[in-house]
Amino acid sequence: MSEQVFQGHRAVTIRHLQKHIGEEVLLQGWLYNKRGKGKLYFLQVRDGTGIVQAVVSKDAVSPEDFETAAKMSQESSLRLIGKVVEDKRAPSGVEIQPSRIVLVGESREYPITKKEHGPNFLLEHRHLWLRSKKQMAIMRVRDEVLKAIRDFFYDRDFACVDSPIFTPNACEGTTNLFGVQYFDEMAYLTQSGQLYGEASAMALGKIYCFGPTFRAEKSKTRRHLTEFWMVEPEAAFYDLEDVMLLAEDFVSYIVRRVLQNRREDLEVLGRDLSKLEPASQTPYPRIRYEEAARMLLESGDETFVPGEDFGAPHETFLGNSFDRPVMVTHWPAAIKAFYMKRDAANPELALGVDMIAPEGFGEIIGGAQREEDLEVLEERIREEGLPEEAFRWYLDLRRFGSVPHGGFGLGVERTVAWICGVEHLRECIPFPRMLYRIYP
Ligand code: 4AD
Ligand code: MG
């Protein structure tokens, strides 16, 4: 017997039940919740694509099957054969009237109950917490974001060319690297695929890399993970303006896709769509660092020091000043990475761009036009005291047909958190890795 066919019935997922009204179908899933007594039980069944109510009446099933339903406990797995009946009041639009109920796997004393659990308890049970309504909704939005990312670049002729995860050197500064023993030498888990992405862009023109990145950040904020996913487009012949146009097209496209295809999930999450919708339209506002700094000072913020990077409260203030993401450009070069090109009009400034999301969700994109001149870049590497030998290959890109180029990195979890309206990044990745957490 195939897994998907049971007693002659083909399995249908809850998402597609609407197309089977009036038919007898096989449903396979887990018991999310149960009500009822006596001659009638209401089983809330979930299968990952949705939740549907099965109304089990004593007259409609065998005494054994009725007993099974009566005894079944939360998160038991089951198979149902039943008729799909239209029910306009139900979120799924239908309910099931079972004629057969089969217990597949028991679930005794499921630890996550309806009562409130603290975040530590839930994180300790992340492998089960994922089965909760809200968590499933976040994972489905994340899935839509991942697919939208790939579609966006595929449709615009950006090839996916991935960067390695084991690397011999740092990309975004040396303080937050995870070192690993690589046979007889030391290697590091990548903080960003960008430098390799630049090499790939010199080969294929427009590329993106997309994978997990690692930062040994000792910060416990809700916006930091030690392992997170980043998508990094890089394009030959792009200047800062091109990078910004790409970034706003990209982010607005992702928002539109989620609004189109994952509205139900956003509803489960209680997302205020009126706050998200403006981000589905371009252009996005743009301000220079200087102007952002002035806004902060005028707001009476006493923690901000001009010339320094923005902290979380500063990003929150700036993000809240606009109805959609804002792009901040022309940063003090001293606080930005060695590879950023300097502004010809003022070499103290770097042609970097950060995109800050509204509603306090912070920076979602960091990017820049890159320095393409060999001598200038060699000088930068020396100034920063970086190991020149490790960058030999990177400098080759400036030796053999160097061109202006640029790109950015978008943090997937930050983007999902913002779109879902979820405060903490730890709910936006299936198994979060943080300063004090590597289990489960
Ligand atoms: O601004 P970052 O550090 O930029 C880079 O790594 C560039 N090399 C990317 C490029 O130009 N190709 O990181 C990019 C984004 C941030 O804007 C943020 O969304 C996310 O990655 N990010 C994190 N997300 C979760 N946890 C962390 N610890 C993160 N650090 C950065
Ligand atoms: Mg950044």
Coordinates of C-alpha atoms and ligand atoms in Angstrom, one line a residue:
M1 CA 0.0 0.0 0.0
S2 CA 1.4 3.4 -0.9
E3 CA 1.6 6.0 1.9
Q4 CA -0.7 8.3 0.0
V5 CA -3.5 5.8 -0.7
F6 CA -5.4 4.2 2.1
Q7 CA -8.3 1.8 1.7
G8 CA -8.7 3.0 -1.9
H9 CA -8.7 6.7 -1.0
R10 CA -6.1 9.1 -2.3
A11 CA -4.8 11.6 0.3
V12 CA -5.8 15.3 -0.1
T13 CA -4.1 18.1 1.8
I14 CA -6.2 20.5 3.8
R15 CA -5.1 23.4 1.6
H16 CA -6.8 21.7 -1.4
L17 CA -10.0 20.4 0.3
Q18 CA -12.1 23.1 -1.2
K19 CA -11.7 21.4 -4.6
H20 CA -13.2 18.1 -3.2
I21 CA -16.5 19.2 -1.8
G22 CA -19.0 16.3 -1.8
E23 CA -16.2 13.7 -2.2
E24 CA -14.9 11.1 0.2
V25 CA -11.2 11.8 0.8
L26 CA -8.3 10.5 2.9
L27 CA -6.8 13.1 5.3
Q28 CA -3.5 12.4 7.1
G29 CA -2.3 14.6 10.0
W30 CA -2.2 15.3 13.7
L31 CA -4.8 16.1 16.2
Y32 CA -4.4 19.8 17.0
N33 CA -7.3 20.1 19.4
K34 CA -10.5 18.3 20.4
R35 CA -13.9 19.3 21.9
G36 CA -17.1 17.4 22.5
K37 CA -18.5 14.5 24.6
G38 CA -21.2 11.9 24.5
K39 CA -22.2 11.3 20.9
L40 CA -20.3 14.1 19.2
Y41 CA -16.6 15.0 19.0
F42 CA -15.0 17.9 17.1
L43 CA -11.5 17.1 16.0
Q44 CA -9.2 19.9 14.8
V45 CA -6.9 18.2 12.4
R46 CA -3.7 19.8 11.1
D47 CA -1.5 18.5 8.3
G48 CA 0.9 21.4 7.9
T49 CA -1.1 23.0 5.1
G50 CA -4.0 24.1 7.3
I51 CA -6.4 23.1 10.0
V52 CA -9.8 21.5 9.4
Q53 CA -12.6 20.4 11.7
A54 CA -13.8 16.8 11.6
V55 CA -17.2 16.3 13.1
V56 CA -17.3 12.7 14.5
S57 CA -20.8 11.5 15.2
K58 CA -21.5 8.2 16.9
D59 CA -23.9 7.1 14.2
A60 CA -21.5 7.7 11.3
V61 CA -18.6 5.5 12.4
S62 CA -18.0 2.1 13.9
P63 CA -18.0 1.8 17.8
E64 CA -14.2 1.1 17.6
D65 CA -13.5 4.2 15.6
F66 CA -15.8 6.3 17.8
E67 CA -13.8 5.1 20.8
T68 CA -10.6 6.0 19.0
A69 CA -11.8 9.6 18.5
A70 CA -13.1 9.9 22.1
K71 CA -9.7 8.8 23.5
M72 CA -7.4 10.5 21.0
S73 CA -5.1 13.1 22.6
Q74 CA -3.3 16.2 21.4
E75 CA -0.7 15.7 18.6
S76 CA -1.6 12.0 18.0
S77 CA -1.2 11.2 14.3
L78 CA -4.2 9.9 12.5
R79 CA -5.8 9.0 9.2
L80 CA -9.4 9.9 8.4
I81 CA -11.7 8.9 5.6
G82 CA -14.5 11.3 5.3
K83 CA -16.8 13.4 3.2
V84 CA -15.9 17.0 2.5
V85 CA -18.8 19.3 3.3
E86 CA -18.9 23.1 2.6
D87 CA -18.8 25.2 5.8
K88 CA -18.6 28.9 5.1
R89 CA -17.8 29.8 8.7
A90 CA -14.8 27.6 8.9
P91 CA -11.4 29.2 8.1
S92 CA -10.7 26.3 5.7
G93 CA -14.2 26.8 4.1
V94 CA -15.0 23.1 4.7
E95 CA -15.5 20.5 7.4
I96 CA -15.1 16.7 7.3
Q97 CA -17.7 14.1 8.2
P98 CA -15.6 11.0 8.8
S99 CA -16.7 7.5 8.2
R100 CA -13.3 6.0 9.4
I101 CA -10.8 7.2 12.0
V102 CA -7.5 5.4 12.4
L103 CA -4.9 6.2 15.0
V104 CA -1.4 6.1 13.5
G105 CA 0.9 7.2 16.4
E106 CA 0.0 7.9 20.0
S107 CA 0.9 11.1 21.7
R108 CA 0.9 11.0 25.5
E109 CA 1.2 14.1 27.6
Y110 CA 2.2 16.5 24.9
P111 CA 4.3 19.1 26.7
I112 CA 3.0 22.2 24.8
T113 CA -0.5 22.9 26.1
K114 CA -3.0 25.7 25.7
K115 CA -1.6 27.5 28.8
E116 CA 1.1 30.2 28.4
H117 CA 4.6 28.9 28.2
G118 CA 7.7 31.0 28.7
P119 CA 10.1 31.6 25.8
N120 CA 12.8 29.4 27.4
F121 CA 10.4 26.4 27.7
L122 CA 9.3 26.9 24.1
L123 CA 12.9 27.2 22.7
E124 CA 13.8 24.1 24.7
H125 CA 10.9 22.4 22.8
R126 CA 11.5 24.0 19.5
H127 CA 11.2 20.6 17.7
L128 CA 7.5 20.5 19.0
W129 CA 6.9 24.3 19.1
L130 CA 7.1 24.3 15.3
R131 CA 3.7 22.5 15.3
S132 CA 1.9 25.5 16.8
K133 CA -0.3 27.6 14.6
K134 CA 1.7 30.8 14.8
Q135 CA 5.0 29.0 14.2
M136 CA 3.6 27.1 11.2
A137 CA 2.4 30.4 9.7
I138 CA 5.8 32.0 10.1
M139 CA 7.5 29.0 8.4
R140 CA 5.1 29.3 5.5
V141 CA 5.8 33.0 5.1
R142 CA 9.5 32.2 5.3
D143 CA 9.0 29.6 2.5
E144 CA 7.2 32.2 0.4
V145 CA 10.1 34.7 1.0
L146 CA 12.7 32.1 -0.1
K147 CA 10.7 31.2 -3.2
A148 CA 10.2 34.9 -4.1
I149 CA 13.9 35.6 -3.7
R150 CA 14.8 32.8 -6.2
D151 CA 12.0 33.9 -8.6
F152 CA 13.0 37.5 -8.5
F153 CA 16.6 36.8 -9.5
Y154 CA 15.8 34.1 -12.0
D155 CA 13.4 36.4 -13.8
R156 CA 16.1 39.1 -14.0
D157 CA 18.9 36.9 -15.3
F158 CA 20.9 36.7 -12.0
A159 CA 22.5 33.3 -11.8
C160 CA 22.6 31.6 -8.4
V161 CA 26.3 31.0 -7.8
D162 CA 26.9 30.0 -4.2
S163 CA 29.9 31.0 -2.1
P164 CA 31.8 28.5 0.2
I165 CA 31.0 28.3 3.9
F166 CA 34.5 27.3 5.0
T167 CA 36.7 30.3 4.4
P168 CA 40.3 31.2 5.1
N169 CA 39.6 34.8 6.0
A170 CA 37.1 37.4 7.2
C171 CA 34.8 39.5 5.1
E172 CA 32.9 41.7 7.7
G173 CA 35.6 42.3 10.3
T174 CA 37.6 39.9 12.4
T175 CA 35.9 40.2 15.8
N176 CA 33.0 37.9 15.2
L177 CA 34.4 34.9 13.4
F178 CA 33.7 31.3 14.3
G179 CA 37.0 29.4 13.9
V180 CA 37.0 25.8 13.0
Q181 CA 39.8 23.3 12.8
Y182 CA 40.2 22.5 9.1
F183 CA 42.6 19.5 9.1
D184 CA 46.0 21.1 10.0
E185 CA 45.0 24.7 9.7
M186 CA 42.4 27.2 11.0
A187 CA 39.4 28.1 8.9
Y188 CA 36.3 30.2 9.6
L189 CA 32.7 29.9 8.9
T190 CA 31.7 32.5 6.4
Q191 CA 30.2 35.8 7.6
S192 CA 29.1 36.8 4.1
G193 CA 29.5 35.3 0.7
Q194 CA 30.2 38.6 -0.9
L195 CA 33.9 38.4 -1.7
Y196 CA 33.4 35.2 -3.6
G197 CA 30.2 36.7 -5.1
E198 CA 32.4 39.4 -6.6
A199 CA 34.5 36.8 -8.3
S200 CA 31.4 35.1 -9.6
A201 CA 30.0 38.4 -10.9
M202 CA 33.2 38.9 -12.9
A203 CA 32.5 35.6 -14.5
L204 CA 28.7 35.6 -15.0
G205 CA 27.9 39.3 -14.8
K206 CA 24.9 39.2 -12.5
I207 CA 24.8 36.6 -9.7
Y208 CA 23.5 36.0 -6.3
C209 CA 24.6 33.7 -3.5
F210 CA 22.2 32.4 -1.0
G211 CA 23.1 30.4 2.1
P212 CA 23.7 30.3 5.9
T213 CA 26.2 32.8 7.3
F214 CA 27.7 32.8 10.8
R215 CA 28.6 35.5 13.3
A216 CA 30.0 34.9 16.7
E217 CA 28.3 38.0 18.0
K218 CA 28.1 38.2 21.7
S219 CA 24.9 40.2 21.6
K220 CA 21.8 38.9 23.1
T221 CA 19.4 41.2 21.2
R222 CA 16.3 40.0 19.6
R223 CA 17.8 41.0 16.2
H224 CA 20.9 38.8 16.3
L225 CA 21.4 35.1 15.5
T226 CA 24.8 33.4 15.3
E227 CA 23.6 31.4 12.2
F228 CA 21.3 33.2 9.8
W229 CA 20.5 33.1 6.1
M230 CA 21.6 35.8 3.8
V231 CA 20.9 36.4 0.1
E232 CA 23.6 38.4 -1.7
P233 CA 23.2 39.7 -5.2
E234 CA 26.3 41.1 -6.9
A235 CA 26.4 42.7 -10.4
A236 CA 29.2 43.9 -12.7
F237 CA 28.9 47.5 -13.9
Y238 CA 26.5 48.5 -11.1
D239 CA 27.1 51.7 -9.2
L240 CA 25.4 52.7 -5.9
E241 CA 22.3 54.0 -7.7
D242 CA 21.9 50.7 -9.5
V243 CA 22.3 48.8 -6.3
M244 CA 19.6 50.9 -4.6
L245 CA 17.1 50.5 -7.5
L246 CA 17.7 46.7 -7.3
A247 CA 17.2 46.7 -3.5
E248 CA 13.9 48.5 -3.5
D249 CA 12.6 46.4 -6.5
F250 CA 13.6 43.3 -4.6
V251 CA 12.1 44.1 -1.2
S252 CA 8.9 45.4 -2.7
Y253 CA 8.6 42.3 -4.8
I254 CA 9.0 40.0 -1.7
V255 CA 6.3 42.0 0.2
R256 CA 3.9 41.8 -2.8
R257 CA 4.4 38.0 -3.1
V258 CA 3.7 37.4 0.6
L259 CA 0.6 39.7 0.5
Q260 CA -0.6 37.8 -2.5
N261 CA 0.0 34.2 -1.5
R262 CA 0.2 34.2 2.4
R263 CA -2.6 36.4 3.5
E264 CA -4.1 33.7 5.7
D265 CA -0.9 33.2 7.5
L266 CA -0.5 36.9 8.1
E267 CA -4.0 36.9 9.5
V268 CA -3.1 34.1 11.9
L269 CA -0.2 36.2 13.0
G270 CA -2.5 39.2 13.5
R271 CA -0.3 41.3 11.2
D272 CA -1.6 44.8 10.6
L273 CA -1.6 44.8 6.8
S274 CA -2.1 48.6 6.5
K275 CA 1.4 49.0 8.0
L276 CA 3.0 46.5 5.6
E277 CA 1.2 47.5 2.3
P278 CA 3.2 50.7 1.6
A279 CA 6.3 48.6 1.3
S280 CA 4.9 46.8 -1.7
Q281 CA 5.3 50.0 -3.7
T282 CA 8.5 51.8 -4.8
P283 CA 10.3 54.2 -4.6
Y284 CA 11.6 53.9 -1.1
P285 CA 12.8 57.0 0.6
R286 CA 16.6 57.7 0.6
I287 CA 18.6 59.8 3.0
R288 CA 22.3 60.3 3.6
Y289 CA 23.9 59.3 6.8
E290 CA 24.4 63.0 7.6
E291 CA 20.6 63.6 7.4
A292 CA 19.8 60.6 9.4
A293 CA 22.3 61.8 12.1
R294 CA 20.6 65.2 12.1
M295 CA 17.1 63.6 12.5
L296 CA 18.5 61.6 15.5
L297 CA 20.0 64.7 17.1
E298 CA 16.9 66.8 16.6
S299 CA 14.8 64.0 18.2
G300 CA 16.7 64.8 21.4
D301 CA 18.3 61.3 21.4
E302 CA 21.3 61.6 23.7
T303 CA 22.8 58.2 23.1
F304 CA 23.6 58.8 19.5
V305 CA 27.2 59.9 18.7
P306 CA 27.7 61.6 15.3
G307 CA 30.1 59.6 13.1
E308 CA 29.3 56.3 14.8
D309 CA 27.1 53.5 13.7
F310 CA 23.4 53.4 14.6
G311 CA 22.3 51.2 17.5
A312 CA 19.0 49.4 17.7
P313 CA 17.1 52.3 19.2
H314 CA 18.5 54.6 16.5
E315 CA 17.4 52.3 13.7
T316 CA 14.0 52.0 15.4
F317 CA 13.6 55.8 15.4
L318 CA 14.7 56.1 11.8
G319 CA 12.6 53.2 10.6
N320 CA 9.5 54.7 12.4
S321 CA 10.0 58.0 10.6
F322 CA 8.8 56.5 7.3
D323 CA 5.9 54.3 6.1
R324 CA 8.2 52.0 4.2
P325 CA 11.8 50.9 4.3
V326 CA 14.3 53.8 4.1
M327 CA 17.8 53.6 2.5
V328 CA 20.6 55.4 4.3
T329 CA 23.7 56.1 2.1
H330 CA 27.1 57.9 2.2
W331 CA 28.3 56.6 5.5
P332 CA 31.5 57.7 7.3
A333 CA 34.1 55.4 5.7
A334 CA 35.7 54.8 9.1
I335 CA 32.7 52.7 10.3
K336 CA 32.2 50.7 7.1
A337 CA 34.0 47.7 5.5
F338 CA 37.4 48.0 3.7
Y339 CA 35.9 47.0 0.3
M340 CA 33.5 49.9 0.0
K341 CA 34.2 52.5 -2.6
R342 CA 34.7 56.1 -1.4
D343 CA 32.7 59.0 -2.6
A344 CA 34.6 61.0 -5.2
A345 CA 33.1 64.2 -3.8
N346 CA 34.2 63.4 -0.3
P347 CA 36.7 60.6 0.4
E348 CA 35.7 60.5 4.0
L349 CA 32.4 58.9 2.9
A350 CA 31.8 55.4 1.8
L351 CA 29.3 54.5 -1.0
G352 CA 27.4 52.1 1.3
V353 CA 23.7 51.7 1.7
D354 CA 21.7 50.2 4.6
M355 CA 18.0 49.6 4.3
I356 CA 16.1 50.0 7.5
A357 CA 12.6 48.5 7.9
P358 CA 9.8 50.4 9.5
E359 CA 8.0 49.6 12.8
G360 CA 11.2 49.0 14.7
F361 CA 12.4 46.0 12.7
G362 CA 15.9 47.4 12.1
E363 CA 18.4 47.0 9.3
I364 CA 17.4 44.3 6.7
I365 CA 20.0 45.1 4.0
G366 CA 23.6 46.2 4.0
G367 CA 25.3 46.8 0.6
A368 CA 27.6 49.0 -1.3
Q369 CA 29.4 49.9 -4.5
R370 CA 32.8 48.2 -4.2
E371 CA 36.2 49.6 -4.6
E372 CA 37.4 48.5 -8.1
D373 CA 40.9 50.1 -8.2
L374 CA 43.8 47.8 -7.4
E375 CA 46.0 50.3 -5.7
V376 CA 43.3 51.9 -3.6
L377 CA 42.2 48.5 -2.4
E378 CA 45.7 47.3 -1.6
E379 CA 46.1 50.5 0.5
R380 CA 42.9 49.8 2.3
I381 CA 43.9 46.2 3.1
R382 CA 47.2 47.5 4.6
E383 CA 45.5 50.2 6.6
E384 CA 43.1 47.7 8.1
G385 CA 45.9 45.4 8.9
L386 CA 44.3 42.5 7.0
P387 CA 46.3 39.5 6.0
E388 CA 47.4 40.5 2.5
E389 CA 48.2 37.0 1.4
A390 CA 44.7 35.8 2.1
F391 CA 43.3 38.5 -0.2
R392 CA 45.6 37.8 -3.1
W393 CA 42.8 36.1 -5.1
Y394 CA 40.4 39.0 -4.3
L395 CA 42.9 41.5 -5.6
D396 CA 43.2 39.5 -8.8
L397 CA 39.7 40.6 -9.6
R398 CA 41.1 44.2 -9.8
R399 CA 44.1 43.0 -11.9
F400 CA 42.2 41.2 -14.6
G401 CA 39.5 43.3 -16.2
S402 CA 38.2 45.2 -13.2
V403 CA 34.9 47.0 -13.5
P404 CA 32.7 49.1 -11.2
H405 CA 30.4 46.7 -9.4
G406 CA 28.2 46.4 -6.4
G407 CA 25.6 44.4 -4.5
F408 CA 24.0 43.9 -1.1
G409 CA 23.1 41.3 1.5
L410 CA 19.5 40.8 2.8
G411 CA 19.0 39.0 6.0
V412 CA 16.2 36.5 5.6
E413 CA 15.2 36.2 9.2
R414 CA 15.1 40.0 9.7
T415 CA 12.9 40.3 6.6
V416 CA 10.6 37.5 7.7
A417 CA 10.3 39.0 11.2
W418 CA 9.3 42.4 9.8
I419 CA 6.8 41.0 7.3
C420 CA 5.2 38.7 9.9
G421 CA 5.3 41.5 12.6
V422 CA 7.2 39.1 14.9
E423 CA 9.4 40.7 17.4
H424 CA 12.1 38.2 17.8
L425 CA 14.3 36.6 15.1
R426 CA 14.4 33.3 17.0
E427 CA 10.9 32.5 15.7
C428 CA 11.9 33.2 12.1
I429 CA 14.3 30.3 11.6
P430 CA 13.3 26.7 12.2
F431 CA 16.1 26.0 14.7
P432 CA 17.6 29.2 16.1
R433 CA 21.3 29.4 17.0
M434 CA 22.0 32.1 19.6
L435 CA 24.6 33.1 22.1
Y436 CA 23.2 30.7 24.7
R437 CA 21.4 28.2 22.6
I438 CA 22.4 25.4 20.3
Y439 CA 19.8 22.8 21.5
P440 CA 17.7 21.3 19.9
Ligands
4AD1 O1 25.2 44.5 6.8 P1 25.9 43.1 6.7 O2 26.9 42.8 7.7 O3 26.5 43.1 5.2 C1 27.3 42.2 4.6 O4 27.6 41.1 5.2 C2 27.7 42.5 3.2 N1 29.0 41.7 3.0 C3 26.6 42.0 2.3 C4 26.9 42.3 0.9 O5 27.0 43.5 0.5 N2 26.9 41.3 0.0 O6 24.8 42.0 6.7 C5 23.7 42.0 5.8 C6 22.4 41.7 6.4 C7 22.0 42.8 7.5 O7 21.4 43.9 6.9 C8 21.0 42.0 8.3 O8 19.7 41.9 7.7 C9 21.6 40.6 8.3 O9 22.4 40.5 7.1 N3 22.4 40.3 9.5 C10 21.9 39.5 10.5 N4 20.8 38.8 10.6 C11 20.6 38.1 11.8 N5 21.5 38.0 12.7 C12 22.7 38.6 12.6 N6 23.7 38.5 13.6 C13 22.9 39.4 11.5 N7 24.0 40.2 11.0 C14 23.6 40.7 9.8
MG2 MG 25.1 46.0 8.1

